[in-house]
XYZ file of N, CA, C and O in Angstrom:
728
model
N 0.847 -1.165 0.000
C 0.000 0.000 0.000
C 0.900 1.239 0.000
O 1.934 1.188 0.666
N 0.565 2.471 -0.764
C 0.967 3.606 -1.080
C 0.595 4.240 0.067
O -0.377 3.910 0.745
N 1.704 5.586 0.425
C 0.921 6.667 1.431
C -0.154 7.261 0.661
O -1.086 7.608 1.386
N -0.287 7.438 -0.287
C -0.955 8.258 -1.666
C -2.882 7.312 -0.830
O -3.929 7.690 -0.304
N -2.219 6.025 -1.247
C -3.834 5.006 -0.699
C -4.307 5.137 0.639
O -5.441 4.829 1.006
N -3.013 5.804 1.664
C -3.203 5.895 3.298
C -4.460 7.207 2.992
O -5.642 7.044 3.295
N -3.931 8.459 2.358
C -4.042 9.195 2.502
C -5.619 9.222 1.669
O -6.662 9.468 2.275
N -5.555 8.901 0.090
C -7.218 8.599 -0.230
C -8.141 7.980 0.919
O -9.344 8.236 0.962
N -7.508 7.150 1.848
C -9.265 6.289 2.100
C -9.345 7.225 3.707
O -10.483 7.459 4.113
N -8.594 7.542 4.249
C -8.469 8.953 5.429
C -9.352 10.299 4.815
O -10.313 10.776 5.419
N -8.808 10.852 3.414
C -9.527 11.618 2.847
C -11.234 11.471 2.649
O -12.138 12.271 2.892
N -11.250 10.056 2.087
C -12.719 9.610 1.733
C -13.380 9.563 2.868
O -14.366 10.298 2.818
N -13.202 8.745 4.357
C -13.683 8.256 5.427
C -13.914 9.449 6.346
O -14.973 9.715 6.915
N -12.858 10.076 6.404
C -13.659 11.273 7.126
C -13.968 12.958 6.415
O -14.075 14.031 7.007
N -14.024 12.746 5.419
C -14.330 13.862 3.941
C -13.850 15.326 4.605
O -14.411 16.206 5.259
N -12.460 15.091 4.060
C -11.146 15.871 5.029
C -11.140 17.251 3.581
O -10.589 18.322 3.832
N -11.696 17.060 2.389
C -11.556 17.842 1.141
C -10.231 17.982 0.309
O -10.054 18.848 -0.549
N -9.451 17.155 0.621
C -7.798 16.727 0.447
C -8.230 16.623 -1.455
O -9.034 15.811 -1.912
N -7.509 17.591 -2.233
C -7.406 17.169 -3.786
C -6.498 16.394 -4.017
O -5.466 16.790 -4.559
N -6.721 14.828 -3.576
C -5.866 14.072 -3.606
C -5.100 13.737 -5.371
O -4.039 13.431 -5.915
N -6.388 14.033 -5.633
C -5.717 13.299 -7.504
C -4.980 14.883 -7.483
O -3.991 14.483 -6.870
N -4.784 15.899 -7.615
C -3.704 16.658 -7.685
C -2.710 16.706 -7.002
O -1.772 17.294 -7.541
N -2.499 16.244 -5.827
C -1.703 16.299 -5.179
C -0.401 14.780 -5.675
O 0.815 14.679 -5.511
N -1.414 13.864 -6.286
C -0.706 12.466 -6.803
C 0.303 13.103 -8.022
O 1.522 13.165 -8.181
N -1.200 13.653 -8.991
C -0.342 14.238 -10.303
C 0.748 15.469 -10.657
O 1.201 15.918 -11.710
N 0.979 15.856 -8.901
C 2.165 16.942 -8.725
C 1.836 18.160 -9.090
O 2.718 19.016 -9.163
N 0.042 18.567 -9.490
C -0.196 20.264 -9.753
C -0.499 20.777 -8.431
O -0.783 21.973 -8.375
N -0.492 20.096 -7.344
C -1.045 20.792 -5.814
C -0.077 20.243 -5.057
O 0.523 19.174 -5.174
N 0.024 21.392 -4.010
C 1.309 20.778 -3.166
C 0.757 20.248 -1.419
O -0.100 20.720 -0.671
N 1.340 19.530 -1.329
C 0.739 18.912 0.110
C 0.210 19.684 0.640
O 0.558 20.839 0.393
N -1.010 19.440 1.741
C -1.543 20.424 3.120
C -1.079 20.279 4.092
O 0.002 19.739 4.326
N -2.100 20.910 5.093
C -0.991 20.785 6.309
C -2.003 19.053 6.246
O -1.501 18.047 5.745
N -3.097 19.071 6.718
C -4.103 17.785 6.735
C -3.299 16.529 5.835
O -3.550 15.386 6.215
N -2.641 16.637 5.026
C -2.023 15.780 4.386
C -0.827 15.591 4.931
O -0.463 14.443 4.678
N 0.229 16.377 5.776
C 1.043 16.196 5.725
C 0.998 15.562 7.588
O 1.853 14.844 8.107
N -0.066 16.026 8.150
C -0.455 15.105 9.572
C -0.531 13.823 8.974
O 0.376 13.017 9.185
N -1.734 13.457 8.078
C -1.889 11.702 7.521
C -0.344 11.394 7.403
O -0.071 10.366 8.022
N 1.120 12.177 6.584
C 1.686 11.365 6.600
C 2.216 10.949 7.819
O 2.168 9.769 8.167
N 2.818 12.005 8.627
C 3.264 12.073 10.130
C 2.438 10.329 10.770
O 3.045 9.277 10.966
N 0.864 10.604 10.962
C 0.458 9.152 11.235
C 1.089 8.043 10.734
O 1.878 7.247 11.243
N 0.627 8.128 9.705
C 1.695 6.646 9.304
C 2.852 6.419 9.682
O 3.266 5.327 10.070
N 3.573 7.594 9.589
C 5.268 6.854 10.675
C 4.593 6.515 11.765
O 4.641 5.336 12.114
N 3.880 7.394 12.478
C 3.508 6.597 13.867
C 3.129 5.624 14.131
O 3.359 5.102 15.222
N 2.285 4.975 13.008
C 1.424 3.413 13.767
C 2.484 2.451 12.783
O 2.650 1.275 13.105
N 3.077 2.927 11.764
C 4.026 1.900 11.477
C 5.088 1.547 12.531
O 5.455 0.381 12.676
N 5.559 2.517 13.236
C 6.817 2.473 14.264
C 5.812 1.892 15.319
O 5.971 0.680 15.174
N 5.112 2.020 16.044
C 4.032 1.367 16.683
C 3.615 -0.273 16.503
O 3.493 -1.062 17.440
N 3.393 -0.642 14.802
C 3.833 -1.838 14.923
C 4.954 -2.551 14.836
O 5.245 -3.694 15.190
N 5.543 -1.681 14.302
C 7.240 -2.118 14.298
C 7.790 -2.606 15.414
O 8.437 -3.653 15.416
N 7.515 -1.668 16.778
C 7.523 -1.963 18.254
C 7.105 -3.140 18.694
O 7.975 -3.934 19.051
N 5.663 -3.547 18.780
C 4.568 -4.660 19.341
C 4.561 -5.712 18.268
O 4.070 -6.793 18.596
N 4.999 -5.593 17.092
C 4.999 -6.551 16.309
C 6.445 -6.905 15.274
O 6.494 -6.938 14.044
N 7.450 -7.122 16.195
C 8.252 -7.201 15.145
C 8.672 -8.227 14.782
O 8.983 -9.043 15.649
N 8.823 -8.537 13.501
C 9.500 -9.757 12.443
C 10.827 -9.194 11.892
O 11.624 -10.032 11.469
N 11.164 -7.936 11.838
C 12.422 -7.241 11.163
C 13.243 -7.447 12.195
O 13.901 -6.464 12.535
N 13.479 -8.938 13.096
C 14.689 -8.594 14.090
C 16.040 -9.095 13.449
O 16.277 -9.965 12.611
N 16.951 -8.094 14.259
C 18.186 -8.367 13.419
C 18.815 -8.518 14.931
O 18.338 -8.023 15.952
N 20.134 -9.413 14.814
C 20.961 -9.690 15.853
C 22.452 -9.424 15.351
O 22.805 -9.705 14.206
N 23.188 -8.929 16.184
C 24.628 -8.386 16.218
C 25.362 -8.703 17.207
O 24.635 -9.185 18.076
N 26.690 -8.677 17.602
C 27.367 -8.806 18.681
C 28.033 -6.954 19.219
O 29.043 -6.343 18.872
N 27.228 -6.693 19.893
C 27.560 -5.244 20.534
C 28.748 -5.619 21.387
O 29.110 -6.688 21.879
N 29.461 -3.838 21.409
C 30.593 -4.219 22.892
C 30.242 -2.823 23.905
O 29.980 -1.632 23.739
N 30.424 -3.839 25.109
C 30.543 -2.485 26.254
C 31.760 -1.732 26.584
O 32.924 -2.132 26.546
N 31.267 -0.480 26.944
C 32.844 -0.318 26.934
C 33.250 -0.159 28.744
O 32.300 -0.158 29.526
N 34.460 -0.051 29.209
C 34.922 0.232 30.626
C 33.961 0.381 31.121
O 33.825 -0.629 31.811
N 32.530 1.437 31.355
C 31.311 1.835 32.306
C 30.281 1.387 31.860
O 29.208 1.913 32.152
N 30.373 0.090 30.880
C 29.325 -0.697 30.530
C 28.507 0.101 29.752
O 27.330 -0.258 29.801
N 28.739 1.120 29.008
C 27.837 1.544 28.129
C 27.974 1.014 26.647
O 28.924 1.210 25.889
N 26.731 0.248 26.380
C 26.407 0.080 24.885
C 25.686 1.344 23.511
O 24.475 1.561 23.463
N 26.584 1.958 22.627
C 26.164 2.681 22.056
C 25.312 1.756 20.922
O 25.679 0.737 20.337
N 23.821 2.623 20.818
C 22.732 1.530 19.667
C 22.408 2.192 18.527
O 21.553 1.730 17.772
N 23.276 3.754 18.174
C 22.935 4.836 17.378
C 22.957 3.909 16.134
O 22.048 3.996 15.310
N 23.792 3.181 16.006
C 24.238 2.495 14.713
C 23.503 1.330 14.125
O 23.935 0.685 13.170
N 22.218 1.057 14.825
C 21.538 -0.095 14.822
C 20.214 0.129 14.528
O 19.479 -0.813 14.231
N 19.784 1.374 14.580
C 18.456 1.862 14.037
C 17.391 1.373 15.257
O 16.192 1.479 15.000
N 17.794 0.835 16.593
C 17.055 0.240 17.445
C 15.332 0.771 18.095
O 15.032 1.760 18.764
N 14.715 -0.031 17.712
C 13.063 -0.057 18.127
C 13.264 -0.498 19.520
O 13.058 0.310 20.426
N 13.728 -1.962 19.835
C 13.704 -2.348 21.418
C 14.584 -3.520 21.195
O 14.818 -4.083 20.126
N 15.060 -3.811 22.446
C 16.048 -5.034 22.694
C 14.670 -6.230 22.718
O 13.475 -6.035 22.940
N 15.186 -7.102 22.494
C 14.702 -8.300 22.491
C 14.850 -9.142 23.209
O 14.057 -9.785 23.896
N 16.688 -9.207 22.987
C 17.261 -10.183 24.137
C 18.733 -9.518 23.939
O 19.211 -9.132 22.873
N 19.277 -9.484 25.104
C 20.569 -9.248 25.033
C 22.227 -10.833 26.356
O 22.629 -10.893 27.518
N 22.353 -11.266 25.646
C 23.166 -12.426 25.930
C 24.485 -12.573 25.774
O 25.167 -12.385 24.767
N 24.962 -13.112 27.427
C 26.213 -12.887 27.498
C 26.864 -14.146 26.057
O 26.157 -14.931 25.426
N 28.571 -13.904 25.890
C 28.972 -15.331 25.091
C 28.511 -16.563 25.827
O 28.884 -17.407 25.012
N 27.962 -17.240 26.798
C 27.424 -18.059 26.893
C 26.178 -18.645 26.918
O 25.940 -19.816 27.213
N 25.131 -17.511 26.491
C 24.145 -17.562 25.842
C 22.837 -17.133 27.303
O 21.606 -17.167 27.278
N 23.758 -16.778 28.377
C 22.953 -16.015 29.257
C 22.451 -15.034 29.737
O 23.227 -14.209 30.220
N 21.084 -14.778 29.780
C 20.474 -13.251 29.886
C 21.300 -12.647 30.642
O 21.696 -13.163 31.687
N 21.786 -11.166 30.129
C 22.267 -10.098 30.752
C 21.428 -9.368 31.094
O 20.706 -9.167 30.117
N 20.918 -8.571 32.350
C 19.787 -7.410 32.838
C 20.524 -6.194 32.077
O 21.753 -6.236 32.037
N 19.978 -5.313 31.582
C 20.243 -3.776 30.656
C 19.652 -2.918 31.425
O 19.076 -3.295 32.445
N 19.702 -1.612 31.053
C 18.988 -0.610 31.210
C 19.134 0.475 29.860
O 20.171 0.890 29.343
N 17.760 0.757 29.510
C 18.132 1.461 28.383
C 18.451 3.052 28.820
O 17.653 3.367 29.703
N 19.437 4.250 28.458
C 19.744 5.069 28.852
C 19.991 5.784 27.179
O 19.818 5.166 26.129
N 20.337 6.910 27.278
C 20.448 8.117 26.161
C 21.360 8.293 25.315
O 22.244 9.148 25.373
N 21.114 7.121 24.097
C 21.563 6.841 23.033
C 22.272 5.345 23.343
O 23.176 5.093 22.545
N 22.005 4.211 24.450
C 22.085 3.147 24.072
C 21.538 2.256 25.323
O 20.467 2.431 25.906
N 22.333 1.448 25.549
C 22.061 0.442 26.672
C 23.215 0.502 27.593
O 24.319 0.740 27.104
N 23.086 0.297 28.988
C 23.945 0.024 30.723
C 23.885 -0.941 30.846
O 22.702 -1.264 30.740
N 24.751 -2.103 31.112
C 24.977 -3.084 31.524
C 25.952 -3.388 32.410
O 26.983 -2.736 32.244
N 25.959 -4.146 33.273
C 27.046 -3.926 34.821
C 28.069 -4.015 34.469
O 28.782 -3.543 35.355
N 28.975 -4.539 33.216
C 30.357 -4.763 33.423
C 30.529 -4.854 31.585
O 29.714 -5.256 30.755
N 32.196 -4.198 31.365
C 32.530 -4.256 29.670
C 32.866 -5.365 29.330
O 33.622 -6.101 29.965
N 32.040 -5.740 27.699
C 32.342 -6.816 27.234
C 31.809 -7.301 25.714
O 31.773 -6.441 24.834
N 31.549 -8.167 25.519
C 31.101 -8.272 23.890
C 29.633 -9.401 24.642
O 29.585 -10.328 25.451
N 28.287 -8.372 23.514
C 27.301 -9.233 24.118
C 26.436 -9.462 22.670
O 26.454 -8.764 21.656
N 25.706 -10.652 22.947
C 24.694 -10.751 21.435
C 23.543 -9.949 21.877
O 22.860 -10.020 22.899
N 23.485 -9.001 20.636
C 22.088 -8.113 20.723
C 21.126 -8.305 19.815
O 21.248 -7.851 18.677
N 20.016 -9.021 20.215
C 19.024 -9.165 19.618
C 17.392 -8.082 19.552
O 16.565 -7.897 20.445
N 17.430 -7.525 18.075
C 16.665 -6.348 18.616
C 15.397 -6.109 17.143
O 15.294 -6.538 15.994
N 14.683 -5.248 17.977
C 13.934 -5.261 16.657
C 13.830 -3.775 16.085
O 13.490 -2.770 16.709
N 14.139 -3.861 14.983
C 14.235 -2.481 13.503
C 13.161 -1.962 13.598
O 12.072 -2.535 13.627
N 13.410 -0.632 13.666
C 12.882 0.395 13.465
C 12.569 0.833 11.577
O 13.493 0.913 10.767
N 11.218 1.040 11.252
C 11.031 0.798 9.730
C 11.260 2.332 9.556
O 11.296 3.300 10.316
N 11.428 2.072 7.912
C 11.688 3.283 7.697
C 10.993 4.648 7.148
O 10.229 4.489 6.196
N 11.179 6.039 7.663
C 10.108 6.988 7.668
C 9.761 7.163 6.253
O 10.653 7.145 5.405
N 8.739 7.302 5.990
C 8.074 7.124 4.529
C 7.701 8.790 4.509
O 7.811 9.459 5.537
N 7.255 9.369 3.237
C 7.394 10.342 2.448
C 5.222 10.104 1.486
O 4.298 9.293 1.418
N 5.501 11.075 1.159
C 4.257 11.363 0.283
C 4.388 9.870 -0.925
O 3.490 9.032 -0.847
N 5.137 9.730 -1.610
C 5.232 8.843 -2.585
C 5.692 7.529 -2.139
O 5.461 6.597 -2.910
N 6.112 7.352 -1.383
C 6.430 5.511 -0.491
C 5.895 4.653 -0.310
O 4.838 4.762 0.311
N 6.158 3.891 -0.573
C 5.401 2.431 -0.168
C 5.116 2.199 1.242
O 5.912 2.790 1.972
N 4.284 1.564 1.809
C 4.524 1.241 3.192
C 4.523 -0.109 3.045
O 3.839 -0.697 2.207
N 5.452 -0.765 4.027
C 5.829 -2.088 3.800
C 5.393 -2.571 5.772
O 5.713 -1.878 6.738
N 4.794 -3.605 5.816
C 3.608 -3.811 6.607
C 4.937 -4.922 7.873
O 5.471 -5.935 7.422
N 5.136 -4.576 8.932
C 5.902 -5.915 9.650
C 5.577 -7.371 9.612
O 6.462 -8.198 9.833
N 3.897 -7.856 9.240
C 3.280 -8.894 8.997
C 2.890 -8.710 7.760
O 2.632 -7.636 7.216
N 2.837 -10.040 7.203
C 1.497 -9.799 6.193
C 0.165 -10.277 6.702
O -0.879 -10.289 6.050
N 0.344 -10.708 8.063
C -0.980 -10.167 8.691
C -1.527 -9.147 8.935
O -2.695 -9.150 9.325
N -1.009 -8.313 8.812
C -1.378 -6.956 9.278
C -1.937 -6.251 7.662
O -1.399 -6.037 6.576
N -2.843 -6.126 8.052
C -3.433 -5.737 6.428
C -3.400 -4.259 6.448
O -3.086 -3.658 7.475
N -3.826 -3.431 4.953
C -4.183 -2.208 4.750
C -5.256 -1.487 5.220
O -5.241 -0.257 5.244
N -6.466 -2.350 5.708
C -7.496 -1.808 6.099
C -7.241 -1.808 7.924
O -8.085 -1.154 8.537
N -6.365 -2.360 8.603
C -6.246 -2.520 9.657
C -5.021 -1.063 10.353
O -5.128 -0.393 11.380
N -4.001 -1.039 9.309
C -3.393 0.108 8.966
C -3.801 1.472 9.076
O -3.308 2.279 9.864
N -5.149 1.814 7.879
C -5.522 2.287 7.741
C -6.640 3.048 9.148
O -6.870 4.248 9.297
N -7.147 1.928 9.984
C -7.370 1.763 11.306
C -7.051 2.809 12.125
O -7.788 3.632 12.667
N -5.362 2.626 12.161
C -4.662 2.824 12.766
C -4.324 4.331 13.132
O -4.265 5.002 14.162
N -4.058 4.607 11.230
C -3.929 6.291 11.372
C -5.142 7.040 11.218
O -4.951 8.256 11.234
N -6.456 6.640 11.059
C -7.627 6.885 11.310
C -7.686 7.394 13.054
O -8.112 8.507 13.360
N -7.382 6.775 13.692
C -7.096 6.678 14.987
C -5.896 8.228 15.713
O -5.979 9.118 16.559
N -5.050 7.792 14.851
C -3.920 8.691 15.424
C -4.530 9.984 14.934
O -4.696 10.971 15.651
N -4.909 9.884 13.427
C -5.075 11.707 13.091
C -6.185 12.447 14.082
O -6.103 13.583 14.549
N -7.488 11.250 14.309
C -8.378 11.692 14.769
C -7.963 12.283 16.257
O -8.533 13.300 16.651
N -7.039 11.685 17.017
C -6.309 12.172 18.308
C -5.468 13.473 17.963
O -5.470 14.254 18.915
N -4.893 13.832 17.086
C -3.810 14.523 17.087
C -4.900 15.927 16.439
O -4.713 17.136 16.578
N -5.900 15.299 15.808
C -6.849 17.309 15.650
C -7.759 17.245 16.801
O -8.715 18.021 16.769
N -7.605 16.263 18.069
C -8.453 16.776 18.935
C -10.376 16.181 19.419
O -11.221 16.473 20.265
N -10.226 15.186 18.192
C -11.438 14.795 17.889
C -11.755 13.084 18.790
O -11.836 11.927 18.378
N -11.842 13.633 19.959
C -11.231 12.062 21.343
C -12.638 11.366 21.014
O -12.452 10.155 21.127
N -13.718 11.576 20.723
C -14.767 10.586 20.150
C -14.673 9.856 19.141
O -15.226 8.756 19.123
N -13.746 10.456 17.796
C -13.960 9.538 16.657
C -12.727 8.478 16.836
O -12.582 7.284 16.573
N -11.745 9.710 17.531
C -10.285 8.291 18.198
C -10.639 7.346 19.124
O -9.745 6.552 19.417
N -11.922 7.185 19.780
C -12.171 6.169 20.389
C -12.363 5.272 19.635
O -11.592 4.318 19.541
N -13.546 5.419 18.879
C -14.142 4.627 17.719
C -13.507 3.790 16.705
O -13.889 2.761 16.148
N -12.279 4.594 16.589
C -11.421 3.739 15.785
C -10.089 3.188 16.078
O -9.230 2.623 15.401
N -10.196 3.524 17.261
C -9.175 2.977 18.200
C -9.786 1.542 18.765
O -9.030 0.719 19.282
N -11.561 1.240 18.596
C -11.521 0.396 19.199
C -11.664 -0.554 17.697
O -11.205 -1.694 17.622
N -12.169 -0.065 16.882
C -11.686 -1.103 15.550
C -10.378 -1.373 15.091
O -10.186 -2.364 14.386
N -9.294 -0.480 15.458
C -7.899 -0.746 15.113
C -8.054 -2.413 16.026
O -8.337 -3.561 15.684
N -7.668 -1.690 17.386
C -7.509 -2.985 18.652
C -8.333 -4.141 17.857
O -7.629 -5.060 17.436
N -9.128 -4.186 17.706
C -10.492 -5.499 17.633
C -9.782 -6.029 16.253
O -9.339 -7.155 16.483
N -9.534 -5.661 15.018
C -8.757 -5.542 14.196
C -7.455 -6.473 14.124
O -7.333 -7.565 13.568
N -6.644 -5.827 14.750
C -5.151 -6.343 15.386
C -5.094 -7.592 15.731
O -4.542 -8.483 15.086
N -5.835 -7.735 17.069
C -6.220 -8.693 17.434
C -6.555 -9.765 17.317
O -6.074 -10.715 17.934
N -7.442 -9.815 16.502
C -7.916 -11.031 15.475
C -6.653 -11.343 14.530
O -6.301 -12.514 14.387
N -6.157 -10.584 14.062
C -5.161 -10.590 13.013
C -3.483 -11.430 13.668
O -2.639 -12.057 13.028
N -3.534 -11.116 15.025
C -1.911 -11.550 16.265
C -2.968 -13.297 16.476
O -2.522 -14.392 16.133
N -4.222 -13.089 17.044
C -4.565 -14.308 17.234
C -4.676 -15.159 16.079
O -4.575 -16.377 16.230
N -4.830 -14.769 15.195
C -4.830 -15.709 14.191
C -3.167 -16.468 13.274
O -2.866 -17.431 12.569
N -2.462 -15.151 13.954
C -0.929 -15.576 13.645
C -0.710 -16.627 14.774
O 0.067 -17.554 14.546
N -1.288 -16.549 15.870
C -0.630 -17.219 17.122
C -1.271 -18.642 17.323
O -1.041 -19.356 18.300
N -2.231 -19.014 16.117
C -3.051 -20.629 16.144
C -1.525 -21.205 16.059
O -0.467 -21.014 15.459
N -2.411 -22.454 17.562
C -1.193 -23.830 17.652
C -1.972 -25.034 17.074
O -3.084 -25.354 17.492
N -1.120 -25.870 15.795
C -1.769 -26.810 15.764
C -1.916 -28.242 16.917
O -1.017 -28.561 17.694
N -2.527 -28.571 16.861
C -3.152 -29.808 18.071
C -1.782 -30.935 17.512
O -1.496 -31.212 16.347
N -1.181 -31.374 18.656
C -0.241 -32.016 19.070
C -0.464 -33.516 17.884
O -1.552 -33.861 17.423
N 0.421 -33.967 17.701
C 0.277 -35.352 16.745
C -0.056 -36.862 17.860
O 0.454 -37.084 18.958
N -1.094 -37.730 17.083
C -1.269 -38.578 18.118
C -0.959 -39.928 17.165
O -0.838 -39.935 15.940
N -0.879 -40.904 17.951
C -0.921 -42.391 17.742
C -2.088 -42.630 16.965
O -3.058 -41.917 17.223
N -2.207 -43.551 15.997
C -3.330 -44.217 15.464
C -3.576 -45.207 16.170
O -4.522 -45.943 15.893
């Protein structure tokens, strides 16, 4: 899905007056209303990026002398797991611009990516492909409606985002029934 498609069915759903087909074909230049829709979308994408991530990447970080791990270089959303070389949880603390850990050393950092900020013309690329466009769409329905102030319609679609989601994590999270003897 396009921000261009975030931004049509936001336009259509709450009839925001956005000249979207000019704004696609480059004779109108963004609004401010357009340029909040895009702002949303970084937000509930980084949002699922957070609570739902599949983009984890793992590295071997080092601490240095006062146990500070710098994470500037890693694009970091959240630790996942962080493990000494013998494959045992280390306790962290996250602090301002990386991670504290009691003592210097080389640790495996397992973490999950932060996606990347999208623009008027970008694709948005989804952490699941459970996570659909209309659930998305949910989402920044939700955020814009909070961010002009409008705490009734952000309920409303805050509770279809959730209800949404939900169904969508539970349905990723079916266990099949154990194998039996004939």
């Amino acid at each position: 899905m396009k921000v261009l498609d975030v931004i049509n069915a936001c336009n259509k759903i709450l009839e925001l007056d956005i000249a979207v087909d000019d704004i696609a074909n480059g004779s109108a230049e963004p609004c401010d209303k357009t340029n909040r829709i895009i702002d949303c979308c970084n937000t509930i994408s980084e949002e699922l990026y957070r609570d739902y991530p599949t983009h984890c990447r793992r590295t071997v970080a080092e601490a240095d002398s006062e146990g500070f791990i710098p994470t500037s270089q890693y694009s970091l959303c959240r630790v996942l797991s962080l493990c000494d070389g013998e494959g045992a949880a280390v306790p962290y603390r996250y602090t301002q611009g990386g991670l504290l850990v009691s003592k210097s050393g080389k640790y495996n950092l397992t973490y999950a990516k932060l996606p990347k900020t999208v623009g008027l013309r970008d694709e948005l690329e989804m952490p699941s492909p459970r996570i659909t466009d209309r659930i998305f769409v949910y989402g920044v329905l939700r955020e814009y409606s909070l961010q002009t102030g409008d705490f009734t319609s952000s309920a409303v679609w805050a509770d279809k985002y959730d209800a949404a989601l939900n169904v969508a994590v539970k349905q990723a999270s079916a266990v099949m029934p154990a194998r039996r003897w004939l």
